[in-house]
Backbone atoms as SQL, in Angstrom:
CREATE TABLE atoms (id INTEGER PRIMARY KEY, chain TEXT, resi INTEGER, resn TEXT, atom TEXT, x REAL, y REAL, z REAL);
INSERT INTO atoms VALUES
  (1, 'A', 1, 'UNK', 'N', -7.909, -19.820, -17.201),
  (2, 'A', 1, 'UNK', 'CA', -7.903, -19.882, -15.752),
  (3, 'A', 1, 'UNK', 'C', -9.326, -19.616, -15.268),
  (4, 'A', 2, 'UNK', 'N', -9.727, -20.330, -14.269),
  (5, 'A', 2, 'UNK', 'CA', -11.072, -20.182, -13.733),
  (6, 'A', 2, 'UNK', 'C', -11.265, -18.812, -13.090),
  (7, 'A', 3, 'UNK', 'N', -12.506, -18.395, -13.012),
  (8, 'A', 3, 'UNK', 'CA', -12.816, -17.126, -12.343),
  (9, 'A', 3, 'UNK', 'C', -12.412, -17.241, -10.879),
  (10, 'A', 4, 'UNK', 'N', -11.927, -16.149, -10.345),
  (11, 'A', 4, 'UNK', 'CA', -11.390, -16.175, -8.989),
  (12, 'A', 4, 'UNK', 'C', -12.037, -15.080, -8.168),
  (13, 'A', 5, 'UNK', 'N', -12.601, -15.463, -7.035),
  (14, 'A', 5, 'UNK', 'CA', -13.137, -14.471, -6.108),
  (15, 'A', 5, 'UNK', 'C', -11.996, -14.029, -5.212),
  (16, 'A', 6, 'UNK', 'N', -11.629, -12.774, -5.312),
  (17, 'A', 6, 'UNK', 'CA', -10.467, -12.254, -4.601),
  (18, 'A', 6, 'UNK', 'C', -10.904, -11.199, -3.607),
  (19, 'A', 7, 'UNK', 'N', -10.323, -11.252, -2.427),
  (20, 'A', 7, 'UNK', 'CA', -10.554, -10.179, -1.467),
  (21, 'A', 7, 'UNK', 'C', -10.017, -8.889, -2.077),
  (22, 'A', 8, 'UNK', 'N', -10.580, -7.757, -1.726),
  (23, 'A', 8, 'UNK', 'CA', -10.156, -6.493, -2.335),
  (24, 'A', 8, 'UNK', 'C', -8.653, -6.231, -2.279),
  (25, 'A', 9, 'UNK', 'N', -7.959, -6.644, -1.227),
  (26, 'A', 9, 'UNK', 'CA', -6.526, -6.367, -1.126),
  (27, 'A', 9, 'UNK', 'C', -5.673, -7.495, -1.709),
  (28, 'A', 10, 'UNK', 'N', -6.285, -8.544, -2.246),
  (29, 'A', 10, 'UNK', 'CA', -5.527, -9.693, -2.709),
  (30, 'A', 10, 'UNK', 'C', -4.557, -9.338, -3.832),
  (31, 'A', 11, 'UNK', 'N', -4.926, -8.456, -4.716),
  (32, 'A', 11, 'UNK', 'CA', -4.045, -8.104, -5.816),
  (33, 'A', 11, 'UNK', 'C', -2.824, -7.338, -5.327),
  (34, 'A', 12, 'UNK', 'N', -2.890, -6.826, -4.153),
  (35, 'A', 12, 'UNK', 'CA', -1.797, -6.023, -3.632),
  (36, 'A', 12, 'UNK', 'C', -0.479, -6.803, -3.574),
  (37, 'A', 13, 'UNK', 'N', -0.498, -8.063, -3.224),
  (38, 'A', 13, 'UNK', 'CA', 0.736, -8.836, -3.152),
  (39, 'A', 13, 'UNK', 'C', 1.415, -8.877, -4.518),
  (40, 'A', 14, 'UNK', 'N', 0.672, -9.181, -5.554),
  (41, 'A', 14, 'UNK', 'CA', 1.223, -9.222, -6.902),
  (42, 'A', 14, 'UNK', 'C', 1.773, -7.855, -7.276),
  (43, 'A', 15, 'UNK', 'N', 0.997, -6.819, -7.015),
  (44, 'A', 15, 'UNK', 'CA', 1.431, -5.456, -7.340),
  (45, 'A', 15, 'UNK', 'C', 2.695, -5.080, -6.581),
  (46, 'A', 16, 'UNK', 'N', 2.789, -5.461, -5.324),
  (47, 'A', 16, 'UNK', 'CA', 3.981, -5.164, -4.535),
  (48, 'A', 16, 'UNK', 'C', 5.218, -5.864, -5.102),
  (49, 'A', 17, 'UNK', 'N', 5.065, -7.089, -5.551),
  (50, 'A', 17, 'UNK', 'CA', 6.190, -7.825, -6.117),
  (51, 'A', 17, 'UNK', 'C', 6.695, -7.128, -7.379),
  (52, 'A', 18, 'UNK', 'N', 5.791, -6.766, -8.287),
  (53, 'A', 18, 'UNK', 'CA', 6.211, -6.105, -9.525),
  (54, 'A', 18, 'UNK', 'C', 6.781, -4.721, -9.247),
  (55, 'A', 19, 'UNK', 'N', 6.193, -4.011, -8.317),
  (56, 'A', 19, 'UNK', 'CA', 6.704, -2.687, -7.950),
  (57, 'A', 19, 'UNK', 'C', 8.100, -2.803, -7.345),
  (58, 'A', 20, 'UNK', 'N', 8.289, -3.783, -6.501),
  (59, 'A', 20, 'UNK', 'CA', 9.570, -4.001, -5.839),
  (60, 'A', 20, 'UNK', 'C', 10.680, -4.212, -6.869),
  (61, 'A', 21, 'UNK', 'N', 10.441, -5.091, -7.832),
  (62, 'A', 21, 'UNK', 'CA', 11.468, -5.385, -8.827),
  (63, 'A', 21, 'UNK', 'C', 11.627, -4.286, -9.867),
  (64, 'A', 22, 'UNK', 'N', 10.637, -3.461, -10.057),
  (65, 'A', 22, 'UNK', 'CA', 10.798, -2.342, -10.999),
  (66, 'A', 22, 'UNK', 'C', 11.781, -1.316, -10.450),
  (67, 'A', 23, 'UNK', 'N', 12.016, -1.309, -9.153),
  (68, 'A', 23, 'UNK', 'CA', 12.965, -0.403, -8.517),
  (69, 'A', 23, 'UNK', 'C', 14.368, -0.973, -8.462),
  (70, 'A', 24, 'UNK', 'N', 14.649, -2.001, -9.255),
  (71, 'A', 24, 'UNK', 'CA', 15.976, -2.639, -9.331),
  (72, 'A', 24, 'UNK', 'C', 16.436, -3.189, -7.985),
  (73, 'A', 25, 'UNK', 'N', 15.523, -3.748, -7.248),
  (74, 'A', 25, 'UNK', 'CA', 15.869, -4.368, -5.962),
  (75, 'A', 25, 'UNK', 'C', 16.614, -5.667, -6.223),
  (76, 'A', 26, 'UNK', 'N', 17.382, -6.088, -5.269),
  (77, 'A', 26, 'UNK', 'CA', 18.201, -7.274, -5.465),
  (78, 'A', 26, 'UNK', 'C', 17.608, -8.536, -4.854),
  (79, 'A', 27, 'UNK', 'N', 16.850, -8.405, -3.767),
  (80, 'A', 27, 'UNK', 'CA', 16.413, -9.601, -3.064),
  (81, 'A', 27, 'UNK', 'C', 15.028, -9.412, -2.463),
  (82, 'A', 28, 'UNK', 'N', 14.171, -10.352, -2.733),
  (83, 'A', 28, 'UNK', 'CA', 12.843, -10.388, -2.135),
  (84, 'A', 28, 'UNK', 'C', 12.630, -11.811, -1.640),
  (85, 'A', 29, 'UNK', 'N', 12.240, -11.945, -0.399),
  (86, 'A', 29, 'UNK', 'CA', 11.980, -13.270, 0.162),
  (87, 'A', 29, 'UNK', 'C', 10.485, -13.385, 0.427),
  (88, 'A', 30, 'UNK', 'N', 9.882, -14.384, -0.191),
  (89, 'A', 30, 'UNK', 'CA', 8.473, -14.684, 0.038),
  (90, 'A', 30, 'UNK', 'C', 8.444, -16.023, 0.754),
  (91, 'A', 31, 'UNK', 'N', 7.852, -16.041, 1.928),
  (92, 'A', 31, 'UNK', 'CA', 7.788, -17.269, 2.707),
  (93, 'A', 31, 'UNK', 'C', 6.508, -18.016, 2.363),
  (94, 'A', 32, 'UNK', 'N', 6.653, -19.029, 1.556),
  (95, 'A', 32, 'UNK', 'CA', 5.530, -19.841, 1.115),
  (96, 'A', 32, 'UNK', 'C', 5.009, -20.656, 2.301),
  (97, 'A', 33, 'UNK', 'N', 3.725, -20.606, 2.512),
  (98, 'A', 33, 'UNK', 'CA', 3.058, -21.370, 3.577),
  (99, 'A', 33, 'UNK', 'C', 3.460, -20.913, 4.972),
  (100, 'A', 34, 'UNK', 'N', 3.823, -19.675, 5.113),
  (101, 'A', 34, 'UNK', 'CA', 4.169, -19.129, 6.421),
  (102, 'A', 34, 'UNK', 'C', 3.064, -18.170, 6.853),
  (103, 'A', 35, 'UNK', 'N', 2.442, -18.475, 7.947),
  (104, 'A', 35, 'UNK', 'CA', 1.386, -17.599, 8.456),
  (105, 'A', 35, 'UNK', 'C', 1.998, -16.317, 9.000),
  (106, 'A', 36, 'UNK', 'N', 1.397, -15.199, 8.670),
  (107, 'A', 36, 'UNK', 'CA', 1.883, -13.887, 9.080),
  (108, 'A', 36, 'UNK', 'C', 2.040, -13.802, 10.598),
  (109, 'A', 37, 'UNK', 'N', 1.032, -14.250, 11.315),
  (110, 'A', 37, 'UNK', 'CA', 1.053, -14.159, 12.775),
  (111, 'A', 37, 'UNK', 'C', 2.228, -14.938, 13.364),
  (112, 'A', 38, 'UNK', 'N', 2.496, -16.118, 12.827),
  (113, 'A', 38, 'UNK', 'CA', 3.615, -16.933, 13.308),
  (114, 'A', 38, 'UNK', 'C', 4.945, -16.263, 13.007),
  (115, 'A', 39, 'UNK', 'N', 5.059, -15.673, 11.836),
  (116, 'A', 39, 'UNK', 'CA', 6.290, -14.994, 11.466),
  (117, 'A', 39, 'UNK', 'C', 6.564, -13.812, 12.391),
  (118, 'A', 40, 'UNK', 'N', 5.542, -12.996, 12.650),
  (119, 'A', 40, 'UNK', 'CA', 5.695, -11.828, 13.509),
  (120, 'A', 40, 'UNK', 'C', 6.119, -12.245, 14.924),
  (121, 'A', 41, 'UNK', 'N', 5.531, -13.330, 15.426),
  (122, 'A', 41, 'UNK', 'CA', 5.875, -13.813, 16.760),
  (123, 'A', 41, 'UNK', 'C', 7.347, -14.211, 16.871),
  (124, 'A', 42, 'UNK', 'N', 7.949, -14.604, 15.755),
  (125, 'A', 42, 'UNK', 'CA', 9.328, -15.087, 15.757),
  (126, 'A', 42, 'UNK', 'C', 10.300, -14.144, 15.057),
  (127, 'A', 43, 'UNK', 'N', 9.875, -12.956, 14.761),
  (128, 'A', 43, 'UNK', 'CA', 10.683, -12.005, 14.006),
  (129, 'A', 43, 'UNK', 'C', 11.985, -11.635, 14.704),
  (130, 'A', 44, 'UNK', 'N', 11.978, -11.521, 16.018),
  (131, 'A', 44, 'UNK', 'CA', 13.195, -11.161, 16.748),
  (132, 'A', 44, 'UNK', 'C', 14.320, -12.170, 16.542),
  (133, 'A', 45, 'UNK', 'N', 13.984, -13.403, 16.264),
  (134, 'A', 45, 'UNK', 'CA', 15.005, -14.439, 16.065),
  (135, 'A', 45, 'UNK', 'C', 15.843, -14.191, 14.816),
  (136, 'A', 46, 'UNK', 'N', 15.335, -13.410, 13.867),
  (137, 'A', 46, 'UNK', 'CA', 16.086, -13.119, 12.643),
  (138, 'A', 46, 'UNK', 'C', 17.296, -12.230, 12.899),
  (139, 'A', 47, 'UNK', 'N', 17.154, -11.336, 13.862),
  (140, 'A', 47, 'UNK', 'CA', 18.225, -10.403, 14.217),
  (141, 'A', 47, 'UNK', 'C', 18.674, -9.543, 13.043),
  (142, 'A', 48, 'UNK', 'N', 17.749, -9.230, 12.165),
  (143, 'A', 48, 'UNK', 'CA', 18.003, -8.305, 11.066),
  (144, 'A', 48, 'UNK', 'C', 16.809, -7.377, 10.939),
  (145, 'A', 49, 'UNK', 'N', 17.052, -6.222, 10.352),
  (146, 'A', 49, 'UNK', 'CA', 15.944, -5.292, 10.117),
  (147, 'A', 49, 'UNK', 'C', 15.244, -5.680, 8.821),
  (148, 'A', 50, 'UNK', 'N', 13.945, -5.850, 8.896),
  (149, 'A', 50, 'UNK', 'CA', 13.164, -6.207, 7.719),
  (150, 'A', 50, 'UNK', 'C', 11.886, -5.385, 7.690),
  (151, 'A', 51, 'UNK', 'N', 11.398, -5.153, 6.491),
  (152, 'A', 51, 'UNK', 'CA', 10.094, -4.519, 6.332),
  (153, 'A', 51, 'UNK', 'C', 9.101, -5.638, 6.058),
  (154, 'A', 52, 'UNK', 'N', 8.100, -5.740, 6.885),
  (155, 'A', 52, 'UNK', 'CA', 7.127, -6.820, 6.780),
  (156, 'A', 52, 'UNK', 'C', 5.764, -6.234, 6.427),
  (157, 'A', 53, 'UNK', 'N', 5.111, -6.864, 5.455),
  (158, 'A', 53, 'UNK', 'CA', 3.774, -6.434, 5.061),
  (159, 'A', 53, 'UNK', 'C', 2.845, -7.631, 5.057),
  (160, 'A', 54, 'UNK', 'N', 1.681, -7.461, 5.622),
  (161, 'A', 54, 'UNK', 'CA', 0.678, -8.523, 5.573),
  (162, 'A', 54, 'UNK', 'C', -0.111, -8.348, 4.285),
  (163, 'A', 55, 'UNK', 'N', -0.119, -9.381, 3.468),
  (164, 'A', 55, 'UNK', 'CA', -0.860, -9.354, 2.210),
  (165, 'A', 55, 'UNK', 'C', -1.605, -10.677, 2.060),
  (166, 'A', 56, 'UNK', 'N', -2.595, -10.680, 1.202),
  (167, 'A', 56, 'UNK', 'CA', -3.347, -11.898, 0.935),
  (168, 'A', 56, 'UNK', 'C', -2.815, -12.571, -0.315),
  (169, 'A', 57, 'UNK', 'N', -2.711, -13.875, -0.256),
  (170, 'A', 57, 'UNK', 'CA', -2.202, -14.663, -1.368),
  (171, 'A', 57, 'UNK', 'C', -3.252, -14.776, -2.465),
  (172, 'A', 58, 'UNK', 'N', -2.765, -14.941, -3.693),
  (173, 'A', 58, 'UNK', 'CA', -3.657, -15.165, -4.822),
  (174, 'A', 58, 'UNK', 'C', -3.937, -16.648, -5.047),
  (175, 'A', 59, 'UNK', 'N', -3.388, -17.490, -4.208),
  (176, 'A', 59, 'UNK', 'CA', -3.614, -18.918, -4.357),
  (177, 'A', 59, 'UNK', 'C', -3.540, -19.622, -3.017),
  (178, 'A', 60, 'UNK', 'N', -4.195, -20.757, -2.945),
  (179, 'A', 60, 'UNK', 'CA', -4.168, -21.528, -1.704),
  (180, 'A', 60, 'UNK', 'C', -3.075, -22.590, -1.732),
  (181, 'A', 61, 'UNK', 'N', -2.378, -22.692, -2.859),
  (182, 'A', 61, 'UNK', 'CA', -1.243, -23.602, -2.978),
  (183, 'A', 61, 'UNK', 'C', -0.189, -22.930, -3.857),
  (184, 'A', 62, 'UNK', 'N', 1.018, -23.447, -3.830),
  (185, 'A', 62, 'UNK', 'CA', 2.122, -22.829, -4.561),
  (186, 'A', 62, 'UNK', 'C', 1.819, -22.719, -6.052),
  (187, 'A', 63, 'UNK', 'N', 1.275, -23.761, -6.642),
  (188, 'A', 63, 'UNK', 'CA', 0.965, -23.744, -8.076),
  (189, 'A', 63, 'UNK', 'C', 0.037, -22.583, -8.418),
  (190, 'A', 64, 'UNK', 'N', -1.066, -22.469, -7.716),
  (191, 'A', 64, 'UNK', 'CA', -2.018, -21.394, -7.996),
  (192, 'A', 64, 'UNK', 'C', -1.386, -20.024, -7.755),
  (193, 'A', 65, 'UNK', 'N', -0.612, -19.898, -6.679),
  (194, 'A', 65, 'UNK', 'CA', 0.031, -18.628, -6.369),
  (195, 'A', 65, 'UNK', 'C', 0.982, -18.210, -7.490),
  (196, 'A', 66, 'UNK', 'N', 1.819, -19.132, -7.948),
  (197, 'A', 66, 'UNK', 'CA', 2.758, -18.811, -9.025),
  (198, 'A', 66, 'UNK', 'C', 2.043, -18.388, -10.299),
  (199, 'A', 67, 'UNK', 'N', 1.051, -19.160, -10.707),
  (200, 'A', 67, 'UNK', 'CA', 0.350, -18.879, -11.956),
  (201, 'A', 67, 'UNK', 'C', -0.459, -17.585, -11.906),
  (202, 'A', 68, 'UNK', 'N', -0.952, -17.225, -10.727),
  (203, 'A', 68, 'UNK', 'CA', -1.774, -16.018, -10.597),
  (204, 'A', 68, 'UNK', 'C', -0.949, -14.780, -10.237),
  (205, 'A', 69, 'UNK', 'N', 0.245, -14.975, -9.715),
  (206, 'A', 69, 'UNK', 'CA', 1.068, -13.846, -9.295),
  (207, 'A', 69, 'UNK', 'C', 2.002, -13.390, -10.411),
  (208, 'A', 70, 'UNK', 'N', 2.692, -14.301, -11.049),
  (209, 'A', 70, 'UNK', 'CA', 3.654, -13.953, -12.095),
  (210, 'A', 70, 'UNK', 'C', 2.985, -14.069, -13.457),
  (211, 'A', 71, 'UNK', 'N', 2.169, -13.082, -13.778),
  (212, 'A', 71, 'UNK', 'CA', 1.398, -13.092, -15.019),
  (213, 'A', 71, 'UNK', 'C', 2.044, -12.286, -16.136),
  (214, 'A', 72, 'UNK', 'N', 3.080, -11.533, -15.813),
  (215, 'A', 72, 'UNK', 'CA', 3.808, -10.739, -16.805),
  (216, 'A', 72, 'UNK', 'C', 5.282, -11.098, -16.703),
  (217, 'A', 73, 'UNK', 'N', 6.029, -10.911, -17.809),
  (218, 'A', 73, 'UNK', 'CA', 7.463, -11.223, -17.752),
  (219, 'A', 73, 'UNK', 'C', 8.157, -10.438, -16.635),
  (220, 'A', 74, 'UNK', 'N', 9.056, -11.116, -15.957),
  (221, 'A', 74, 'UNK', 'CA', 9.794, -10.509, -14.855),
  (222, 'A', 74, 'UNK', 'C', 11.148, -11.195, -14.784),
  (223, 'A', 75, 'UNK', 'N', 12.205, -10.410, -14.812),
  (224, 'A', 75, 'UNK', 'CA', 13.541, -10.988, -14.734),
  (225, 'A', 75, 'UNK', 'C', 13.854, -11.266, -13.273),
  (226, 'A', 76, 'UNK', 'N', 13.726, -12.529, -12.906),
  (227, 'A', 76, 'UNK', 'CA', 13.861, -12.918, -11.512),
  (228, 'A', 76, 'UNK', 'C', 14.387, -14.353, -11.425),
  (229, 'A', 77, 'UNK', 'N', 15.150, -14.626, -10.406),
  (230, 'A', 77, 'UNK', 'CA', 15.579, -15.983, -10.104),
  (231, 'A', 77, 'UNK', 'C', 14.697, -16.460, -8.966),
  (232, 'A', 78, 'UNK', 'N', 14.015, -17.546, -9.190),
  (233, 'A', 78, 'UNK', 'CA', 13.089, -18.091, -8.200),
  (234, 'A', 78, 'UNK', 'C', 13.744, -19.314, -7.581),
  (235, 'A', 79, 'UNK', 'N', 14.031, -19.270, -6.304),
  (236, 'A', 79, 'UNK', 'CA', 14.674, -20.376, -5.598),
  (237, 'A', 79, 'UNK', 'C', 13.643, -21.014, -4.675),
  (238, 'A', 80, 'UNK', 'N', 13.525, -22.320, -4.768),
  (239, 'A', 80, 'UNK', 'CA', 12.541, -23.017, -3.947),
  (240, 'A', 80, 'UNK', 'C', 13.007, -24.434, -3.638),
  (241, 'A', 81, 'UNK', 'N', 12.516, -24.967, -2.561),
  (242, 'A', 81, 'UNK', 'CA', 12.759, -26.371, -2.226),
  (243, 'A', 81, 'UNK', 'C', 11.554, -27.224, -2.628),
  (244, 'A', 82, 'UNK', 'N', 10.558, -26.581, -3.217),
  (245, 'A', 82, 'UNK', 'CA', 9.337, -27.259, -3.622),
  (246, 'A', 82, 'UNK', 'C', 9.536, -27.869, -5.007),
  (247, 'A', 83, 'UNK', 'N', 9.634, -29.180, -5.088),
  (248, 'A', 83, 'UNK', 'CA', 9.886, -29.852, -6.366),
  (249, 'A', 83, 'UNK', 'C', 8.735, -29.671, -7.352),
  (250, 'A', 84, 'UNK', 'N', 7.571, -29.329, -6.859),
  (251, 'A', 84, 'UNK', 'CA', 6.426, -29.129, -7.737),
  (252, 'A', 84, 'UNK', 'C', 6.654, -27.967, -8.691),
  (253, 'A', 85, 'UNK', 'N', 7.364, -26.960, -8.245),
  (254, 'A', 85, 'UNK', 'CA', 7.623, -25.783, -9.078),
  (255, 'A', 85, 'UNK', 'C', 8.414, -26.177, -10.317),
  (256, 'A', 86, 'UNK', 'N', 9.407, -27.018, -10.160),
  (257, 'A', 86, 'UNK', 'CA', 10.201, -27.495, -11.300),
  (258, 'A', 86, 'UNK', 'C', 9.313, -28.226, -12.290),
  (259, 'A', 87, 'UNK', 'N', 8.433, -29.065, -11.797),
  (260, 'A', 87, 'UNK', 'CA', 7.513, -29.809, -12.673),
  (261, 'A', 87, 'UNK', 'C', 6.594, -28.847, -13.425),
  (262, 'A', 88, 'UNK', 'N', 6.142, -27.803, -12.754),
  (263, 'A', 88, 'UNK', 'CA', 5.231, -26.834, -13.366),
  (264, 'A', 88, 'UNK', 'C', 5.884, -26.117, -14.540),
  (265, 'A', 89, 'UNK', 'N', 7.132, -25.730, -14.398),
  (266, 'A', 89, 'UNK', 'CA', 7.780, -24.906, -15.414),
  (267, 'A', 89, 'UNK', 'C', 8.627, -25.702, -16.406),
  (268, 'A', 90, 'UNK', 'N', 8.776, -26.990, -16.215),
  (269, 'A', 90, 'UNK', 'CA', 9.574, -27.767, -17.159),
  (270, 'A', 90, 'UNK', 'C', 8.725, -28.373, -18.273),
  (271, 'A', 91, 'UNK', 'N', 7.448, -28.068, -18.249),
  (272, 'A', 91, 'UNK', 'CA', 6.621, -28.497, -19.358),
  (273, 'A', 91, 'UNK', 'C', 5.668, -29.527, -18.974);
């Protein structure tokens, strides 16, 4: 993988994901390509209580994000409508 210039807090997203699942959590929703500001503006429409954290992505596209975020084994079901993900992991 090429060298990556990362903002100091960029690794935090990856760390939060692994920390979250180490606590035997059941569900984590990551909104791919969703700007934080837009999400916050529309948060009331969800009508549920959620904990929201602003973090920096490790990739500018789904492929880069997946490859740079999930670098260690993790027992997780990844659900996506992005057909590229299937192509990436099917060989």
